[in-house]
């Protein structure tokens, strides 16, 4: 199983609004990159302050907390369910 196949097994977050869902999808697609709030906001044509407030309202989490949670959850699952080394997963 490749890391990319494994990621598809990762569950989603309960999100009430459209903006939260599309930002969640974007973060899940690009979580391996070094994302900035400006990049995410510009991608969707929103002001970064608005994006932060609305995402938090819809998800209960900040954008970067959500990004960190995704990265940690995927790393934990890879460590427990695969033969990948910590070094390989950390990359």
GROMACS .gro file of N, CA, C and O in nm:
model
  364
    1UNK      N    1   0.084  -0.118   0.000
    1UNK     CA    2   0.000   0.000   0.000
    1UNK      C    3   0.089   0.124   0.000
    1UNK      O    4   0.180   0.135   0.080
    2UNK      N    5   0.062   0.216  -0.091
    2UNK     CA    6   0.140   0.340  -0.093
    2UNK      C    7   0.081   0.439   0.007
    2UNK      O    8  -0.032   0.424   0.052
    3UNK      N    9   0.159   0.540   0.039
    3UNK     CA   10   0.110   0.644   0.130
    3UNK      C   11  -0.015   0.709   0.071
    3UNK      O   12  -0.110   0.736   0.141
    4UNK      N   13  -0.017   0.733  -0.059
    4UNK     CA   14  -0.132   0.800  -0.120
    4UNK      C   15  -0.257   0.714  -0.114
    4UNK      O   16  -0.366   0.765  -0.092
    5UNK      N   17  -0.245   0.582  -0.131
    5UNK     CA   18  -0.360   0.495  -0.116
    5UNK      C   19  -0.409   0.494   0.027
    5UNK      O   20  -0.527   0.489   0.055
    6UNK      N   21  -0.316   0.499   0.121
    6UNK     CA   22  -0.351   0.498   0.262
    6UNK      C   23  -0.431   0.621   0.300
    6UNK      O   24  -0.526   0.613   0.377
    7UNK      N   25  -0.396   0.735   0.244
    7UNK     CA   26  -0.463   0.860   0.278
    7UNK      C   27  -0.611   0.853   0.245
    7UNK      O   28  -0.694   0.909   0.315
    8UNK      N   29  -0.648   0.781   0.142
    8UNK     CA   30  -0.788   0.772   0.105
    8UNK      C   31  -0.871   0.700   0.211
    8UNK      O   32  -0.992   0.712   0.214
    9UNK      N   33  -0.806   0.627   0.302
    9UNK     CA   34  -0.876   0.560   0.410
    9UNK      C   35  -0.908   0.654   0.525
    9UNK      O   36  -0.985   0.621   0.614
   10UNK      N   37  -0.847   0.773   0.525
   10UNK     CA   38  -0.863   0.868   0.634
   10UNK      C   39  -1.001   0.932   0.627
   10UNK      O   40  -1.043   0.979   0.523
   11UNK      N   41  -1.071   0.936   0.738
   11UNK     CA   42  -1.207   0.989   0.743
   11UNK      C   43  -1.212   1.140   0.739
   11UNK      O   44  -1.113   1.208   0.758
   12UNK      N   45  -1.330   1.194   0.716
   12UNK     CA   46  -1.349   1.337   0.707
   12UNK      C   47  -1.400   1.399   0.836
   12UNK      O   48  -1.432   1.331   0.931
   13UNK      N   49  -1.408   1.528   0.836
   13UNK     CA   50  -1.454   1.608   0.948
   13UNK      C   51  -1.598   1.651   0.921
   13UNK      O   52  -1.633   1.681   0.808
   14UNK      N   53  -1.682   1.652   1.023
   14UNK     CA   54  -1.819   1.698   1.007
   14UNK      C   55  -1.817   1.851   0.994
   14UNK      O   56  -1.781   1.920   1.087
   15UNK      N   57  -1.853   1.900   0.877
   15UNK     CA   58  -1.848   2.044   0.848
   15UNK      C   59  -1.985   2.089   0.802
   15UNK      O   60  -2.046   2.025   0.716
   16UNK      N   61  -2.032   2.201   0.857
   16UNK     CA   62  -2.168   2.243   0.828
   16UNK      C   63  -2.183   2.332   0.705
   16UNK      O   64  -2.289   2.338   0.647
   17UNK      N   65  -2.080   2.402   0.660
   17UNK     CA   66  -2.095   2.496   0.549
   17UNK      C   67  -2.010   2.462   0.429
   17UNK      O   68  -1.913   2.388   0.437
   18UNK      N   69  -2.046   2.522   0.316
   18UNK     CA   70  -1.976   2.496   0.190
   18UNK      C   71  -1.830   2.541   0.194
   18UNK      O   72  -1.742   2.468   0.150
   19UNK      N   73  -1.803   2.660   0.247
   19UNK     CA   74  -1.666   2.709   0.252
   19UNK      C   75  -1.578   2.614   0.333
   19UNK      O   76  -1.468   2.579   0.291
   20UNK      N   77  -1.627   2.570   0.447
   20UNK     CA   78  -1.551   2.477   0.530
   20UNK      C   79  -1.518   2.349   0.455
   20UNK      O   80  -1.408   2.296   0.464
   21UNK      N   81  -1.615   2.300   0.377
   21UNK     CA   82  -1.594   2.174   0.302
   21UNK      C   83  -1.490   2.191   0.191
   21UNK      O   84  -1.405   2.105   0.173
   22UNK      N   85  -1.498   2.303   0.118
   22UNK     CA   86  -1.403   2.318   0.008
   22UNK      C   87  -1.262   2.345   0.060
   22UNK      O   88  -1.164   2.299   0.001
   23UNK      N   89  -1.251   2.419   0.171
   23UNK     CA   90  -1.119   2.443   0.229
   23UNK      C   91  -1.064   2.312   0.286
   23UNK      O   92  -0.946   2.282   0.270
   24UNK      N   93  -1.149   2.233   0.349
   24UNK     CA   94  -1.108   2.101   0.399
   24UNK      C   95  -1.055   2.015   0.285
   24UNK      O   96  -0.948   1.954   0.296
   25UNK      N   97  -1.126   2.010   0.175
   25UNK     CA   98  -1.082   1.932   0.058
   25UNK      C   99  -0.946   1.982   0.007
   25UNK      O  100  -0.858   1.902  -0.027
   26UNK      N  101  -0.930   2.114   0.000
   26UNK     CA  102  -0.805   2.172  -0.046
   26UNK      C  103  -0.690   2.134   0.047
   26UNK      O  104  -0.583   2.093   0.002
   27UNK      N  105  -0.714   2.146   0.177
   27UNK     CA  106  -0.609   2.112   0.274
   27UNK      C  107  -0.574   1.964   0.266
   27UNK      O  108  -0.457   1.927   0.268
   28UNK      N  109  -0.673   1.877   0.253
   28UNK     CA  110  -0.647   1.733   0.243
   28UNK      C  111  -0.569   1.698   0.116
   28UNK      O  112  -0.489   1.606   0.115
   29UNK      N  113  -0.593   1.773   0.010
   29UNK     CA  114  -0.523   1.749  -0.116
   29UNK      C  115  -0.378   1.799  -0.110
   29UNK      O  116  -0.289   1.738  -0.167
   30UNK      N  117  -0.355   1.910  -0.037
   30UNK     CA  118  -0.225   1.976  -0.038
   30UNK      C  119  -0.155   1.974   0.097
   30UNK      O  120  -0.060   2.051   0.118
   31UNK      N  121  -0.196   1.887   0.188
   31UNK     CA  122  -0.143   1.890   0.325
   31UNK      C  123   0.008   1.866   0.333
   31UNK      O  124   0.072   1.908   0.429
   32UNK      N  125   0.067   1.804   0.232
   32UNK     CA  126   0.211   1.776   0.237
   32UNK      C  127   0.295   1.899   0.206
   32UNK      O  128   0.412   1.904   0.241
   33UNK      N  129   0.234   1.997   0.141
   33UNK     CA  130   0.306   2.120   0.106
   33UNK      C  131   0.308   2.216   0.224
   33UNK      O  132   0.230   2.204   0.317
   34UNK      N  133   0.392   2.314   0.215
   34UNK     CA  134   0.397   2.421   0.314
   34UNK      C  135   0.291   2.525   0.275
   34UNK      O  136   0.316   2.611   0.192
   35UNK      N  137   0.172   2.512   0.331
   35UNK     CA  138   0.061   2.600   0.296
   35UNK      C  139   0.065   2.729   0.377
   35UNK      O  140   0.104   2.727   0.493
   36UNK      N  141   0.020   2.836   0.314
   36UNK     CA  142   0.004   2.962   0.387
   36UNK      C  143  -0.144   3.000   0.383
   36UNK      O  144  -0.218   2.959   0.292
   37UNK      N  145  -0.183   3.078   0.480
   37UNK     CA  146  -0.322   3.124   0.484
   37UNK      C  147  -0.354   3.210   0.362
   37UNK      O  148  -0.461   3.198   0.303
   38UNK      N  149  -0.259   3.293   0.323
   38UNK     CA  150  -0.279   3.377   0.204
   38UNK      C  151  -0.300   3.292   0.079
   38UNK      O  152  -0.387   3.322  -0.004
   39UNK      N  153  -0.223   3.187   0.065
   39UNK     CA  154  -0.237   3.098  -0.051
   39UNK      C  155  -0.376   3.034  -0.055
   39UNK      O  156  -0.440   3.031  -0.160
   40UNK      N  157  -0.421   2.985   0.059
   40UNK     CA  158  -0.553   2.920   0.065
   40UNK      C  159  -0.662   3.021   0.035
   40UNK      O  160  -0.752   2.996  -0.046
   41UNK      N  161  -0.655   3.138   0.099
   41UNK     CA  162  -0.756   3.242   0.079
   41UNK      C  163  -0.758   3.289  -0.066
   41UNK      O  164  -0.865   3.303  -0.127
   42UNK      N  165  -0.642   3.314  -0.123
   42UNK     CA  166  -0.634   3.359  -0.263
   42UNK      C  167  -0.688   3.254  -0.359
   42UNK      O  168  -0.751   3.289  -0.460
   43UNK      N  169  -0.663   3.128  -0.330
   43UNK     CA  170  -0.710   3.020  -0.416
   43UNK      C  171  -0.863   3.025  -0.432
   43UNK      O  172  -0.915   3.000  -0.540
   44UNK      N  173  -0.931   3.060  -0.324
   44UNK     CA  174  -1.076   3.064  -0.326
   44UNK      C  175  -1.134   3.204  -0.343
   44UNK      O  176  -1.255   3.222  -0.349
   45UNK      N  177  -1.046   3.305  -0.349
   45UNK     CA  178  -1.092   3.442  -0.370
   45UNK      C  179  -1.151   3.507  -0.246
   45UNK      O  180  -1.238   3.594  -0.257
   46UNK      N  181  -1.105   3.466  -0.128
   46UNK     CA  182  -1.154   3.523  -0.002
   46UNK      C  183  -1.044   3.602   0.067
   46UNK      O  184  -0.925   3.575   0.050
   47UNK      N  185  -1.086   3.696   0.149
   47UNK     CA  186  -0.995   3.765   0.240
   47UNK      C  187  -0.952   3.663   0.346
   47UNK      O  188  -1.034   3.584   0.393
   48UNK      N  189  -0.824   3.665   0.384
   48UNK     CA  190  -0.776   3.563   0.476
   48UNK      C  191  -0.840   3.572   0.614
   48UNK      O  192  -0.863   3.470   0.678
   49UNK      N  193  -0.874   3.693   0.660
   49UNK     CA  194  -0.942   3.706   0.789
   49UNK      C  195  -1.082   3.645   0.784
   49UNK      O  196  -1.124   3.576   0.877
   50UNK      N  197  -1.153   3.671   0.676
   50UNK     CA  198  -1.286   3.614   0.658
   50UNK      C  199  -1.278   3.461   0.653
   50UNK      O  200  -1.356   3.391   0.716
   51UNK      N  201  -1.184   3.412   0.575
   51UNK     CA  202  -1.168   3.268   0.560
   51UNK      C  203  -1.143   3.203   0.697
   51UNK      O  204  -1.205   3.103   0.730
   52UNK      N  205  -1.055   3.261   0.777
   52UNK     CA  206  -1.024   3.207   0.910
   52UNK      C  207  -1.148   3.204   0.998
   52UNK      O  208  -1.178   3.103   1.063
   53UNK      N  209  -1.218   3.316   1.004
   53UNK     CA  210  -1.336   3.325   1.090
   53UNK      C  211  -1.446   3.228   1.046
   53UNK      O  212  -1.506   3.159   1.127
   54UNK      N  213  -1.470   3.223   0.917
   54UNK     CA  214  -1.577   3.137   0.865
   54UNK      C  215  -1.542   2.990   0.879
   54UNK      O  216  -1.626   2.907   0.915
   55UNK      N  217  -1.417   2.955   0.852
   55UNK     CA  218  -1.374   2.815   0.867
   55UNK      C  219  -1.389   2.771   1.013
   55UNK      O  220  -1.440   2.663   1.040
   56UNK      N  221  -1.347   2.855   1.104
   56UNK     CA  222  -1.358   2.821   1.247
   56UNK      C  223  -1.505   2.811   1.289
   56UNK      O  224  -1.542   2.722   1.365
   57UNK      N  225  -1.588   2.898   1.238
   57UNK     CA  226  -1.731   2.892   1.271
   57UNK      C  227  -1.793   2.761   1.222
   57UNK      O  228  -1.872   2.699   1.290
   58UNK      N  229  -1.752   2.718   1.102
   58UNK     CA  230  -1.811   2.600   1.042
   58UNK      C  231  -1.752   2.468   1.094
   58UNK      O  232  -1.819   2.365   1.090
   59UNK      N  233  -1.628   2.472   1.139
   59UNK     CA  234  -1.562   2.346   1.179
   59UNK      C  235  -1.530   2.339   1.327
   59UNK      O  236  -1.504   2.231   1.379
   60UNK      N  237  -1.525   2.454   1.393
   60UNK     CA  238  -1.484   2.456   1.533
   60UNK      C  239  -1.334   2.457   1.552
   60UNK      O  240  -1.284   2.454   1.663
   61UNK      N  241  -1.259   2.463   1.442
   61UNK     CA  242  -1.112   2.464   1.445
   61UNK      C  243  -1.059   2.574   1.356
   61UNK      O  244  -1.122   2.609   1.256
   62UNK      N  245  -0.938   2.620   1.388
   62UNK     CA  246  -0.869   2.711   1.298
   62UNK      C  247  -0.814   2.634   1.179
   62UNK      O  248  -0.800   2.512   1.182
   63UNK      N  249  -0.782   2.706   1.074
   63UNK     CA  250  -0.732   2.645   0.951
   63UNK      C  251  -0.605   2.565   0.978
   63UNK      O  252  -0.593   2.448   0.936
   64UNK      N  253  -0.510   2.624   1.051
   64UNK     CA  254  -0.384   2.554   1.072
   64UNK      C  255  -0.396   2.442   1.175
   64UNK      O  256  -0.326   2.341   1.165
   65UNK      N  257  -0.485   2.457   1.271
   65UNK     CA  258  -0.509   2.345   1.364
   65UNK      C  259  -0.564   2.227   1.285
   65UNK      O  260  -0.527   2.112   1.309
   66UNK      N  261  -0.652   2.255   1.190
   66UNK     CA  262  -0.708   2.150   1.106
   66UNK      C  263  -0.598   2.083   1.022
   66UNK      O  264  -0.592   1.960   1.013
   67UNK      N  265  -0.511   2.163   0.965
   67UNK     CA  266  -0.399   2.111   0.887
   67UNK      C  267  -0.310   2.021   0.973
   67UNK      O  268  -0.275   1.910   0.934
   68UNK      N  269  -0.275   2.068   1.093
   68UNK     CA  270  -0.191   1.988   1.183
   68UNK      C  271  -0.260   1.859   1.225
   68UNK      O  272  -0.198   1.753   1.231
   69UNK      N  273  -0.390   1.868   1.252
   69UNK     CA  274  -0.465   1.748   1.291
   69UNK      C  275  -0.466   1.644   1.178
   69UNK      O  276  -0.450   1.525   1.203
   70UNK      N  277  -0.483   1.690   1.056
   70UNK     CA  278  -0.480   1.598   0.941
   70UNK      C  279  -0.344   1.531   0.932
   70UNK      O  280  -0.333   1.409   0.918
   71UNK      N  281  -0.238   1.610   0.939
   71UNK     CA  282  -0.103   1.555   0.930
   71UNK      C  283  -0.076   1.454   1.042
   71UNK      O  284  -0.020   1.347   1.018
   72UNK      N  285  -0.114   1.488   1.164
   72UNK     CA  286  -0.091   1.398   1.278
   72UNK      C  287  -0.172   1.270   1.266
   72UNK      O  288  -0.121   1.160   1.293
   73UNK      N  289  -0.298   1.282   1.229
   73UNK     CA  290  -0.382   1.163   1.216
   73UNK      C  291  -0.331   1.068   1.109
   73UNK      O  292  -0.327   0.947   1.127
   74UNK      N  293  -0.289   1.123   0.997
   74UNK     CA  294  -0.235   1.039   0.890
   74UNK      C  295  -0.105   0.973   0.935
   74UNK      O  296  -0.084   0.853   0.913
   75UNK      N  297  -0.019   1.050   1.001
   75UNK     CA  298   0.107   0.993   1.050
   75UNK      C  299   0.082   0.881   1.151
   75UNK      O  300   0.145   0.775   1.144
   76UNK      N  301  -0.012   0.902   1.243
   76UNK     CA  302  -0.044   0.799   1.343
   76UNK      C  303  -0.096   0.672   1.276
   76UNK      O  304  -0.055   0.562   1.313
   77UNK      N  305  -0.183   0.689   1.180
   77UNK     CA  306  -0.238   0.572   1.111
   77UNK      C  307  -0.131   0.499   1.030
   77UNK      O  308  -0.127   0.377   1.027
   78UNK      N  309  -0.044   0.576   0.965
   78UNK     CA  310   0.064   0.513   0.889
   78UNK      C  311   0.159   0.436   0.981
   78UNK      O  312   0.203   0.327   0.948
   79UNK      N  313   0.189   0.494   1.097
   79UNK     CA  314   0.278   0.427   1.191
   79UNK      C  315   0.218   0.298   1.245
   79UNK      O  316   0.288   0.198   1.262
   80UNK      N  317   0.089   0.300   1.269
   80UNK     CA  318   0.026   0.182   1.329
   80UNK      C  319  -0.015   0.076   1.228
   80UNK      O  320  -0.028  -0.041   1.264
   81UNK      N  321  -0.035   0.114   1.102
   81UNK     CA  322  -0.090   0.019   1.005
   81UNK      C  323   0.001  -0.009   0.885
   81UNK      O  324  -0.044  -0.070   0.789
   82UNK      N  325   0.124   0.037   0.891
   82UNK     CA  326   0.213   0.014   0.777
   82UNK      C  327   0.353  -0.016   0.827
   82UNK      O  328   0.381  -0.009   0.946
   83UNK      N  329   0.438  -0.049   0.733
   83UNK     CA  330   0.579  -0.077   0.766
   83UNK      C  331   0.668   0.044   0.737
   83UNK      O  332   0.791   0.031   0.742
   84UNK      N  333   0.609   0.159   0.709
   84UNK     CA  334   0.688   0.278   0.684
   84UNK      C  335   0.764   0.319   0.809
   84UNK      O  336   0.712   0.307   0.920
   85UNK      N  337   0.883   0.371   0.790
   85UNK     CA  338   0.962   0.421   0.904
   85UNK      C  339   0.913   0.561   0.940
   85UNK      O  340   0.849   0.629   0.860
   86UNK      N  341   0.949   0.605   1.060
   86UNK     CA  342   0.915   0.739   1.104
   86UNK      C  343   0.977   0.841   1.009
   86UNK      O  344   0.913   0.940   0.971
   87UNK      N  345   1.098   0.816   0.967
   87UNK     CA  346   1.166   0.907   0.874
   87UNK      C  347   1.091   0.921   0.744
   87UNK      O  348   1.072   1.031   0.691
   88UNK      N  349   1.044   0.809   0.691
   88UNK     CA  350   0.970   0.810   0.565
   88UNK      C  351   0.837   0.887   0.580
   88UNK      O  352   0.802   0.968   0.497
   89UNK      N  353   0.768   0.864   0.689
   89UNK     CA  354   0.640   0.930   0.713
   89UNK      C  355   0.660   1.079   0.736
   89UNK      O  356   0.581   1.161   0.690
   90UNK      N  357   0.767   1.115   0.804
   90UNK     CA  358   0.793   1.256   0.836
   90UNK      C  359   0.822   1.339   0.711
   90UNK      O  360   0.803   1.460   0.711
   91UNK      N  361   0.868   1.276   0.606
   91UNK     CA  362   0.897   1.350   0.482
   91UNK      C  363   0.768   1.389   0.420
   91UNK      O  364   0.740   1.479   0.359
   0.00000   0.00000   0.00000
